[in-house]
Short mmCIF file of C-alpha atoms in Angstrom, two decimals:
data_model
loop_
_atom_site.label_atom_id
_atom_site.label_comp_id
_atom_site.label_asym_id
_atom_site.label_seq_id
_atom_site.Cartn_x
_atom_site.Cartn_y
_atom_site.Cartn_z
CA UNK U 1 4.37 -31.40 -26.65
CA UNK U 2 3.84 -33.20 -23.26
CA UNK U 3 0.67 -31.74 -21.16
CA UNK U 4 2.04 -29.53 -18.11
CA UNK U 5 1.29 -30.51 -14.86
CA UNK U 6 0.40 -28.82 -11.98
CA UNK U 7 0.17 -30.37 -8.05
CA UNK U 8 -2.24 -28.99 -6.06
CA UNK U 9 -2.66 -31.14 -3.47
CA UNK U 10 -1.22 -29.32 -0.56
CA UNK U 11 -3.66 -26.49 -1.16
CA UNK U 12 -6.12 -28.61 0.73
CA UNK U 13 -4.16 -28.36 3.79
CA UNK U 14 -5.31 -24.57 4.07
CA UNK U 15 -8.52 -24.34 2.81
CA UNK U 16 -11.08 -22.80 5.59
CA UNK U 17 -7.77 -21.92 8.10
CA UNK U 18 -7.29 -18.55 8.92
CA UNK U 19 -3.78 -17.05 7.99
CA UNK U 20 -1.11 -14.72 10.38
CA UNK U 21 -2.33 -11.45 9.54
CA UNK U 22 0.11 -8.17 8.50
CA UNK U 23 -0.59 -5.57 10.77
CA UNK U 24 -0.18 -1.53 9.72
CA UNK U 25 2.62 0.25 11.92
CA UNK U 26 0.80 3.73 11.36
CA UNK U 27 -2.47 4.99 11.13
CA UNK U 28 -3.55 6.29 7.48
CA UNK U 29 -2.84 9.91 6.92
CA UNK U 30 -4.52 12.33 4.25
CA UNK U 31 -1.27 12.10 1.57
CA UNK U 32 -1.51 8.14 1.76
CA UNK U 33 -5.27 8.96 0.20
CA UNK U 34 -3.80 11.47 -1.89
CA UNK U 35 -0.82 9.02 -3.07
CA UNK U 36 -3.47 6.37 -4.02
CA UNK U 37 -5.91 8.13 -5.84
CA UNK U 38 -3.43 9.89 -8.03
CA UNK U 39 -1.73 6.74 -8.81
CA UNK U 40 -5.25 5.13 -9.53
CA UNK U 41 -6.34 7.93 -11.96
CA UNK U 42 -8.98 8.89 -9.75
CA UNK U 43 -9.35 12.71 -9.99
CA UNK U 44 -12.07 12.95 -7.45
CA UNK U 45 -11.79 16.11 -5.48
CA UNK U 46 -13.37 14.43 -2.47
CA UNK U 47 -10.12 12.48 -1.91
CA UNK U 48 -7.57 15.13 -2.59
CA UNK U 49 -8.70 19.07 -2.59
CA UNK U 50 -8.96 19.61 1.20
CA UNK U 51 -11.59 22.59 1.02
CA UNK U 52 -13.75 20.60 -1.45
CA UNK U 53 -14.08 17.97 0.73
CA UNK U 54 -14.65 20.09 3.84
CA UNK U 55 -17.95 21.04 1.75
CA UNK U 56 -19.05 17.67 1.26
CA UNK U 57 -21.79 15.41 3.66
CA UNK U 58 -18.17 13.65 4.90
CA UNK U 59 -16.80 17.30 6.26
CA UNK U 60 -13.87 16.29 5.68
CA UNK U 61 -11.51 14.11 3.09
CA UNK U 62 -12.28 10.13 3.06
CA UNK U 63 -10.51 7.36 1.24
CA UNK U 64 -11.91 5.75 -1.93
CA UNK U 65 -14.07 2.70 -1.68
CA UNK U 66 -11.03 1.33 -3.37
CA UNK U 67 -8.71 1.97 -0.80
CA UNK U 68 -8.74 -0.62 1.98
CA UNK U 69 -6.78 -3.27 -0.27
CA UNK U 70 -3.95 -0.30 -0.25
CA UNK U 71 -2.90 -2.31 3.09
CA UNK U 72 -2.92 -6.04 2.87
CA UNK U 73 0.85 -7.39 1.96
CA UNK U 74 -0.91 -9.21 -1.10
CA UNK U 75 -2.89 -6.50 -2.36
CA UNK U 76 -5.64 -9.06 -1.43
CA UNK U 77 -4.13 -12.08 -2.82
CA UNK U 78 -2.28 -13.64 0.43
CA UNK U 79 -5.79 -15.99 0.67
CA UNK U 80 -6.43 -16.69 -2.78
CA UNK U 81 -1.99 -17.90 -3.34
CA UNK U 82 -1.67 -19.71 -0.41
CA UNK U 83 -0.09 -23.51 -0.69
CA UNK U 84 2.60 -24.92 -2.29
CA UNK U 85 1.95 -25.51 -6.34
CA UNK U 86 5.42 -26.51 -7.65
CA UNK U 87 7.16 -25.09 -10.15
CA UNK U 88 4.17 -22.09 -10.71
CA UNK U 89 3.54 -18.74 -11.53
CA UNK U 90 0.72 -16.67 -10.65
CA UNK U 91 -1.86 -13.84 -12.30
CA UNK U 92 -4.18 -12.23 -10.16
CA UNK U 93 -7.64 -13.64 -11.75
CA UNK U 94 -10.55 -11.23 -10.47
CA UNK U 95 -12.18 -10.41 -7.34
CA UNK U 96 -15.77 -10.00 -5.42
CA UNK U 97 -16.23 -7.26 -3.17
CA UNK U 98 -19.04 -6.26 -0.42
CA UNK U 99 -19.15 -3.06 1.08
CA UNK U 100 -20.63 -2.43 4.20
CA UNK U 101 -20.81 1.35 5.40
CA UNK U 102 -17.83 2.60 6.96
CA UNK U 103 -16.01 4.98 5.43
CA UNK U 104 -12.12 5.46 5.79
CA UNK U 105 -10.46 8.45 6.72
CA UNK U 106 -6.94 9.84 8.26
CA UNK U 107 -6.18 8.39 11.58
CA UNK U 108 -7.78 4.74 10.58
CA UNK U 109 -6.32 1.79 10.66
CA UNK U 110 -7.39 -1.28 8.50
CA UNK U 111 -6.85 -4.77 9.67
CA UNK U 112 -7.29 -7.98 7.27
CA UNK U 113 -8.55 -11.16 8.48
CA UNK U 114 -7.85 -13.70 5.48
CA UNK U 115 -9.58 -17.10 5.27
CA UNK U 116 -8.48 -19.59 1.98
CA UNK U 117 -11.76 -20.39 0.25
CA UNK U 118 -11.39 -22.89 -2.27
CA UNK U 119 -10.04 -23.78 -6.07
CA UNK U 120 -10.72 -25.78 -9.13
CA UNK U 121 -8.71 -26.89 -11.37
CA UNK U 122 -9.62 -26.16 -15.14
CA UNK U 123 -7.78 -26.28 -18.52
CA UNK U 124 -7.45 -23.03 -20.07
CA UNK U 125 -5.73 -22.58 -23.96
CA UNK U 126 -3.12 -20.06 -22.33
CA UNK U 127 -1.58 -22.67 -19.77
CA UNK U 128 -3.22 -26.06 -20.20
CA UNK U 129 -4.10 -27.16 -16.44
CA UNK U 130 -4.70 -23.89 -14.39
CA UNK U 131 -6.15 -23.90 -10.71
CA UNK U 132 -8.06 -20.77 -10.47
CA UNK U 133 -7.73 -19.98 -6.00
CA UNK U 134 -10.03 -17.70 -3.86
CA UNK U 135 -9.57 -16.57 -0.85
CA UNK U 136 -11.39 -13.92 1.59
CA UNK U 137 -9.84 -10.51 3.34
CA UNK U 138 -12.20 -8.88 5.60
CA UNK U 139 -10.88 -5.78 6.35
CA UNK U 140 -11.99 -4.01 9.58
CA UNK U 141 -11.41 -0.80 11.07
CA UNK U 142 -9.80 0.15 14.61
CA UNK U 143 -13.52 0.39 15.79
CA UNK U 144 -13.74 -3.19 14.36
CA UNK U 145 -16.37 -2.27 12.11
CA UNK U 146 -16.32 -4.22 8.95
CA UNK U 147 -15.44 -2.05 5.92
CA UNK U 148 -15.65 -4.50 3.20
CA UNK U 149 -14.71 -8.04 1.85
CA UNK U 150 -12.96 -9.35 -1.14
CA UNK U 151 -13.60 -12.38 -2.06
CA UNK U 152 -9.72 -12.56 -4.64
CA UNK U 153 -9.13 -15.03 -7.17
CA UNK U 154 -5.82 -16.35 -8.44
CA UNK U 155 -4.80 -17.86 -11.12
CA UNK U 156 -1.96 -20.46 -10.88
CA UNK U 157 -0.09 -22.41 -13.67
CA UNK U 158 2.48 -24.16 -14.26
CA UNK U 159 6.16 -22.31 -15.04
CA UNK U 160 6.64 -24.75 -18.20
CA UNK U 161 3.10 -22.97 -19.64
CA UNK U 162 4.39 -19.62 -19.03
CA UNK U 163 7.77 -20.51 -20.67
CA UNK U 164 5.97 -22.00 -23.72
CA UNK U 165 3.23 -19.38 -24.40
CA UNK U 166 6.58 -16.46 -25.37
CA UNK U 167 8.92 -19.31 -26.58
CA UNK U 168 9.87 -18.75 -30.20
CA UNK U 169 7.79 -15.07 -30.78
CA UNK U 170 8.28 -11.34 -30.35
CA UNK U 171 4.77 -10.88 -30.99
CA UNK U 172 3.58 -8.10 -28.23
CA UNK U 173 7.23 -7.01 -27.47
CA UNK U 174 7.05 -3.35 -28.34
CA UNK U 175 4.86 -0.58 -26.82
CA UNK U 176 2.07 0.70 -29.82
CA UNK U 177 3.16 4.14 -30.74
CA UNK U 178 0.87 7.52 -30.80
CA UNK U 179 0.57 10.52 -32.31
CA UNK U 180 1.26 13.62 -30.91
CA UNK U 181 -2.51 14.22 -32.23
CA UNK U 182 -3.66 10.94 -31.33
CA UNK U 183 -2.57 11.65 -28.01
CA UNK U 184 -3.65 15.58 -27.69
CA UNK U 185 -6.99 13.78 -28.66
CA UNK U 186 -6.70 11.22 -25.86
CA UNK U 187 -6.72 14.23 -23.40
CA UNK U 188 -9.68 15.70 -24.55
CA UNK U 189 -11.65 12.24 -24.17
CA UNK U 190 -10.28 11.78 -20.69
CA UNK U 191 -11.30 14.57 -19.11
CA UNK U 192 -15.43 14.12 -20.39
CA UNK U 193 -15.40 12.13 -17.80
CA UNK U 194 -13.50 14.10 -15.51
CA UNK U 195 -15.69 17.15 -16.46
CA UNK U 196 -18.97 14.87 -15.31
CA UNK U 197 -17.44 14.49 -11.42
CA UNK U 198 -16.68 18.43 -11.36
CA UNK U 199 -20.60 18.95 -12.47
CA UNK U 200 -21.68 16.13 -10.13
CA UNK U 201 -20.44 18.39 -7.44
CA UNK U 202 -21.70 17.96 -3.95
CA UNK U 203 -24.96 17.01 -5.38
CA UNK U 204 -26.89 13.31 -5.59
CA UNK U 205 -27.40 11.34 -8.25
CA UNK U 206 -31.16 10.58 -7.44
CA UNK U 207 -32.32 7.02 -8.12
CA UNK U 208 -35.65 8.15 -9.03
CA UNK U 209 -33.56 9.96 -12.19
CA UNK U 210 -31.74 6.77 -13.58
CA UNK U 211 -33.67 4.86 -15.85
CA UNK U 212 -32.41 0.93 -16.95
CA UNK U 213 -31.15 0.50 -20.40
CA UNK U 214 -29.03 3.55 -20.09
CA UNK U 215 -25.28 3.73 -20.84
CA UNK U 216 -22.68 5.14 -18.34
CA UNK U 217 -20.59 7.79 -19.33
CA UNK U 218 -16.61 6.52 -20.64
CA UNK U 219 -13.96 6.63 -18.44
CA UNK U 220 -10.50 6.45 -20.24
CA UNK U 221 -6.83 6.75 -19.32
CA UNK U 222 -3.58 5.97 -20.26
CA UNK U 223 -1.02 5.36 -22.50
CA UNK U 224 -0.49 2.86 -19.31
CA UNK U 225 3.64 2.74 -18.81
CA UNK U 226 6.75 1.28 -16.96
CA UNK U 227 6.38 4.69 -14.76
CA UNK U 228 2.73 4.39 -14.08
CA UNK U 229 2.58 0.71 -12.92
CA UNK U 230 5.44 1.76 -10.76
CA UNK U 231 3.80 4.50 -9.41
CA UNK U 232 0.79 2.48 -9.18
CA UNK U 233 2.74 0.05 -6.89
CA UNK U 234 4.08 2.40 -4.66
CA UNK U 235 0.93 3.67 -3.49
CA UNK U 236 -0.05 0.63 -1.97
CA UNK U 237 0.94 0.94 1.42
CA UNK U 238 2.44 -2.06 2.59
CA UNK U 239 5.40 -1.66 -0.13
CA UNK U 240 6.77 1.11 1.72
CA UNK U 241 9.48 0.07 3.67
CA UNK U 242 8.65 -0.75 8.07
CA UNK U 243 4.91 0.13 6.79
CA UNK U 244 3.81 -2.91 7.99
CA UNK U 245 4.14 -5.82 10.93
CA UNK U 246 5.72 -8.39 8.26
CA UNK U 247 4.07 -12.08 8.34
CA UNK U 248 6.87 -14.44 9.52
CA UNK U 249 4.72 -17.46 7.15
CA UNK U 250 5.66 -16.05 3.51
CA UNK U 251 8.12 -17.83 1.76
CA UNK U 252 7.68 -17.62 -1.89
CA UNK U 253 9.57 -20.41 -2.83
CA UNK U 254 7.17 -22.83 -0.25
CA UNK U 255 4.37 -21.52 -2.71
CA UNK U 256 5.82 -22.98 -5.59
CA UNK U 257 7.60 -19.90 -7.13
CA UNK U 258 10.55 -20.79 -9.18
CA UNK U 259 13.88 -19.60 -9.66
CA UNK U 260 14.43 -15.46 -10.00
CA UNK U 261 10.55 -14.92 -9.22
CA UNK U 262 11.39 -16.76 -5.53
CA UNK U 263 12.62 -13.77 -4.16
CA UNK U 264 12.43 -12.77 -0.55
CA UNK U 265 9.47 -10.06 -1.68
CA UNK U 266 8.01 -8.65 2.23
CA UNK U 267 10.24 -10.67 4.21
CA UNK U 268 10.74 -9.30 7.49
CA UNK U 269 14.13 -10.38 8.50
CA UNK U 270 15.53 -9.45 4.96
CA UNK U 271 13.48 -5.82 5.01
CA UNK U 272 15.95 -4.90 8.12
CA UNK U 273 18.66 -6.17 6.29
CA UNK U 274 18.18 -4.73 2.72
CA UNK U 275 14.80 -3.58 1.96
CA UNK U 276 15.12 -2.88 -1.90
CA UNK U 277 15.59 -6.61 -1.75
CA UNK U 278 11.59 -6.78 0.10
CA UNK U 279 9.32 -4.52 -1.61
CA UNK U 280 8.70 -5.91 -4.89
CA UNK U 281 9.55 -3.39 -7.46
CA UNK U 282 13.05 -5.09 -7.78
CA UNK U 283 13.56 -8.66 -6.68
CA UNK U 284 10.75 -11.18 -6.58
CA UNK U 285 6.86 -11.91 -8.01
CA UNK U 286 5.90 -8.58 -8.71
CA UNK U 287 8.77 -7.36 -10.78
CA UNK U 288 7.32 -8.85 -13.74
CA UNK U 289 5.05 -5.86 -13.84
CA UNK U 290 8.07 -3.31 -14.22
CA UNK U 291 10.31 -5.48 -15.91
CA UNK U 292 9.79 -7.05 -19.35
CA UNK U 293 12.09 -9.58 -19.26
CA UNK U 294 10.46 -11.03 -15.86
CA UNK U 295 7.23 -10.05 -17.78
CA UNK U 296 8.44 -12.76 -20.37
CA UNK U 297 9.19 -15.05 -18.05
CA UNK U 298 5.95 -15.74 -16.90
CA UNK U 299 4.00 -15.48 -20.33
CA UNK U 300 3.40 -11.79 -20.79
CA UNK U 301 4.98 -10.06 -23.60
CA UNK U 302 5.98 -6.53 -21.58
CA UNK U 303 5.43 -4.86 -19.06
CA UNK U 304 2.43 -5.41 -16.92
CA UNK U 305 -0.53 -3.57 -14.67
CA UNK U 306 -1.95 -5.31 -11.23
CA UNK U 307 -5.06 -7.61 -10.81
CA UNK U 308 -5.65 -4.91 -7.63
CA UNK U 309 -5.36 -1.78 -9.67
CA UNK U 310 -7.96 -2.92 -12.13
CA UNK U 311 -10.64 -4.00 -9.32
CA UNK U 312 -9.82 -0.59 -7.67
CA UNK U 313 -10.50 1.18 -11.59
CA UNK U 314 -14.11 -0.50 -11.73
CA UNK U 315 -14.44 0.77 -8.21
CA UNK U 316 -13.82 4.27 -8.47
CA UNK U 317 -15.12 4.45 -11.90
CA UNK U 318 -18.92 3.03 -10.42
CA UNK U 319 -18.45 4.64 -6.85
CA UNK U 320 -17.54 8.39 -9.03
CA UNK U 321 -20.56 8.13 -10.95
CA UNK U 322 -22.63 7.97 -7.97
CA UNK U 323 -21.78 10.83 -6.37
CA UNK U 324 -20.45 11.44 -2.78
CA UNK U 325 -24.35 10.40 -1.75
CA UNK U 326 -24.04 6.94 -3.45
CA UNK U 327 -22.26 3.60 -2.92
CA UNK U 328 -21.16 0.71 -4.65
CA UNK U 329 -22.28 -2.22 -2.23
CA UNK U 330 -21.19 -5.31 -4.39
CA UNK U 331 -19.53 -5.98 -7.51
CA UNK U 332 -17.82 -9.11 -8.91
CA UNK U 333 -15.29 -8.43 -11.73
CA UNK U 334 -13.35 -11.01 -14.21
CA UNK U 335 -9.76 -10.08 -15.07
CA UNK U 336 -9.23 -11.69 -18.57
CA UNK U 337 -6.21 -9.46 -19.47
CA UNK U 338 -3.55 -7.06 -17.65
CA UNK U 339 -3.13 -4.03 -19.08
CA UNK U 340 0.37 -3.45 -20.69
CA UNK U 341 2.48 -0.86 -21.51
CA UNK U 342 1.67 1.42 -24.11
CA UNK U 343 -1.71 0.74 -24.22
CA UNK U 344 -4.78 3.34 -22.87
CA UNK U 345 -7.84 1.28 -20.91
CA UNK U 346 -11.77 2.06 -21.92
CA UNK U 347 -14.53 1.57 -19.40
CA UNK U 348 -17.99 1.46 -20.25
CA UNK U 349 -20.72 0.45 -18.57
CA UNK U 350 -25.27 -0.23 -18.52
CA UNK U 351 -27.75 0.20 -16.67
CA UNK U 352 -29.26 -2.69 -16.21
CA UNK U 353 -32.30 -2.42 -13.78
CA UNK U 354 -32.91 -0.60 -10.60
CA UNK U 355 -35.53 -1.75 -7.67
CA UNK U 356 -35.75 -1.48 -4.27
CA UNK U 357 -34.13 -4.48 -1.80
CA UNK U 358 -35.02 -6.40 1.15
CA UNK U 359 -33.50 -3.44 3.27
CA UNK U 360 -35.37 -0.62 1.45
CA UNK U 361 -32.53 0.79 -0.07
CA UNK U 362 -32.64 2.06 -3.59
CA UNK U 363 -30.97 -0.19 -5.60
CA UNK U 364 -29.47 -0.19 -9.52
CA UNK U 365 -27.54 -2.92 -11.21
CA UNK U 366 -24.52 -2.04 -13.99
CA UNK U 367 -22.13 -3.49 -15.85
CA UNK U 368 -18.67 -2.68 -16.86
CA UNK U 369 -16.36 -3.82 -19.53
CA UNK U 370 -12.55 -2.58 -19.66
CA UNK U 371 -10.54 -2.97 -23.17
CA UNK U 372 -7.72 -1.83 -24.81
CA UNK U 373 -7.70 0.74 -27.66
CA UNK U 374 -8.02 -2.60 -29.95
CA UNK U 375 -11.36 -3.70 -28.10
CA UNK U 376 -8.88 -6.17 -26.45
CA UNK U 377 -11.34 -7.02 -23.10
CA UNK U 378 -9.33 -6.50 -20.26
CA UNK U 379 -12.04 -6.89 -17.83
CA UNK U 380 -15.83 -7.10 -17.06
CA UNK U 381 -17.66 -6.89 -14.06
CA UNK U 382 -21.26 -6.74 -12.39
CA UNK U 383 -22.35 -4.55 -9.52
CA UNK U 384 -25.10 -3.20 -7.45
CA UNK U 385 -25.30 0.50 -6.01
CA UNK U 386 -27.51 1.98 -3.66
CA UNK U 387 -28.17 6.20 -4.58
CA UNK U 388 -30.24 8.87 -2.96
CA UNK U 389 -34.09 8.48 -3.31
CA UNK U 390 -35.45 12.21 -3.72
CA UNK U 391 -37.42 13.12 -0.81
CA UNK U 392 -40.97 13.49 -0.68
#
């Protein structure tokens, strides 16, 4: 078998430029909150149960720390899958994030800024030659205060790769199947950790109460499906049709896309024309997520979740665990499999120290892992979040 290749020279031409942003037509109201967090499996009554929130330090209801990535046309990939790559596909590969204060509420706008920040090229066993992209989005608010960055990582190979990892095997093709016990018993595991943000309340987690070497509680969901990736996707706000002030630079074929994965996904002059055609769920990249055939096409064996709906899972699961008083200031996370149909996700996590920083804030750093009900890893990450010191 010859040795795929993969061109990236061109990406050089882009590296350290800053790219035509997509701007939001309307301000964010409280149902676009609503939308996401239901579609992330993020029951936390700050972000959807009006009087709840009215209660809380916010007064009011605020968006998830996962939520500004809900606006950029690339669900934070536009920097990190920028330059043409012939004949390529593309995974999203994992992503860095810094948080910085600001919380987001009804009547903000986001903007992105996105800068390309560099690649390697590396040779993995699932595609041979792989160039593994990052970019930056620094989203700010109307105020232009900076709400966070993502640092996004892609991973680009070549199409002949993805055709040759499914050629010749069914292996993967079906959905596992579970019990109506199995399943009764899934429900009663989700919801211990549901049951730990209803006793969290309004109240702190104190630093001065966590002590390292201690486990975080499970978080699990699923059976993931065809209907839950798709309402996953249409929670993100720029696939809703005139959501957003389309960039004029995105051709997906320039990028190397090939053939029925070329399509004209946010295109401006094509979303006045025939906007099914524009917002991914149909025609295009991201139909391989809702589609198994297009799934096969580029190397997965069904239907597939998004890079950005994982980062926003370790997100919300750190940021729920500590509390409305708490926040997740930096985490780095490695996507090493999607999730796929059929199968339920498992996070976990450890305490791994806690300290005071530079800024005299009162610090802990966790981990997280993210498998499948095999102890397939889906994902693993690293963070650091400040909580409440007790007073006195």
């Amino acid at each position: 078998m010859t040795t795929p290749k993969l061109d990236c020279s061109d990406l050089d031409n882009y590296m350290g430029k800053p790219m035509q942003p997509a701007r939001m037509i309307d301000p964010f109201a409280n149902n676009d909150i609503r939308r996401w967090v239901q579609a992330m499996h993020y029951p936390n009554r700050l972000h959807y149960d009006a009087m709840f929130a009215m209660q809380s330090r916010h007064g009011g209801l605020i968006a998830p720390q996962s939520f500004p990535v809900t606006m950029d046309d690339g669900h934070g990939s536009a920097p990190s899958c920028i330059g043409l790559i012939p004949n390529s596909h593309m995974l999203f590969g994992g992503d860095e994030w810094w948080f910085y204060g600001p919380v987001v509420r009804a009547g903000d706008r986001i903007w992105n800024e996105r800068v390309p920040f560099d690649y390697a090229i590396k040779e993995t066993k699932f595609a041979g030659p792989t160039c593994f992209q990052r970019g930056d989005n620094f989203y700010y608010n109307q105020h232009g205060d900076l709400v966070a960055k993502q640092r996004s990582t892609s991973i680009r190979y070549s199409q002949e790769a993805g055709e040759a990892s499914q050629s010749g095997t069914t292996e993967g093709y079906d959905d596992p199947v579970w019990t109506d016990d199995e399943l009764e018993a899934l429900e009663a595991r989700k919801y211990t950790w549901i049951k730990m943000l209803h006793d969290l309340g309004h109240s702190p987690r104190y630093w001065d109460d966590v002590e390292a070497g201690t486990a975080l509680p499970e978080r699990v969901f699923g059976p993931h499906s065809i209907v839950s990736f798709t309402t996953e996707w249409r929670s993100y706000t720029f696939t809703q049709w005139g959501s957003m002030h389309r960039r004029t630079d995105l051709d997906m074929a320039m990028l190397g896309f090939v053939g029925p994965m070329a399509g004209p996904e946010q295109d401006p002059t094509e979303e006045a024309n025939n906007p099914e055609n524009t917002d991914g769920a149909y025609i295009g990249p991201s139909r391989g997520h809702l589609f198994p055939r297009w799934a096969r096409y580029i190397g997965m064996p069904r239907g597939y979740g998004y890079g950005a709906s994982m980062g926003a899972w370790i997100t919300d699961y750190l940021a729920g665990w500590a509390s409305e008083w708490g926040m997740v200031r930096h985490s780095v996370a490695n996507y090493r499999s999607p999730a796929l149909t059929g199968d339920i996700t498992i996070m976990t996590g450890n305490i791994l120290d806690k300290y005071v920083d530079a800024d005299g804030r009162h610090m802990i750093a966790v981990d997280c892992r993210m498998e499948n009900q095999l102890g397939g890893v889906l994902a693993t990450a690293k963070a650091e979040i400040e909580l409440m010191k007790k007073p006195g």
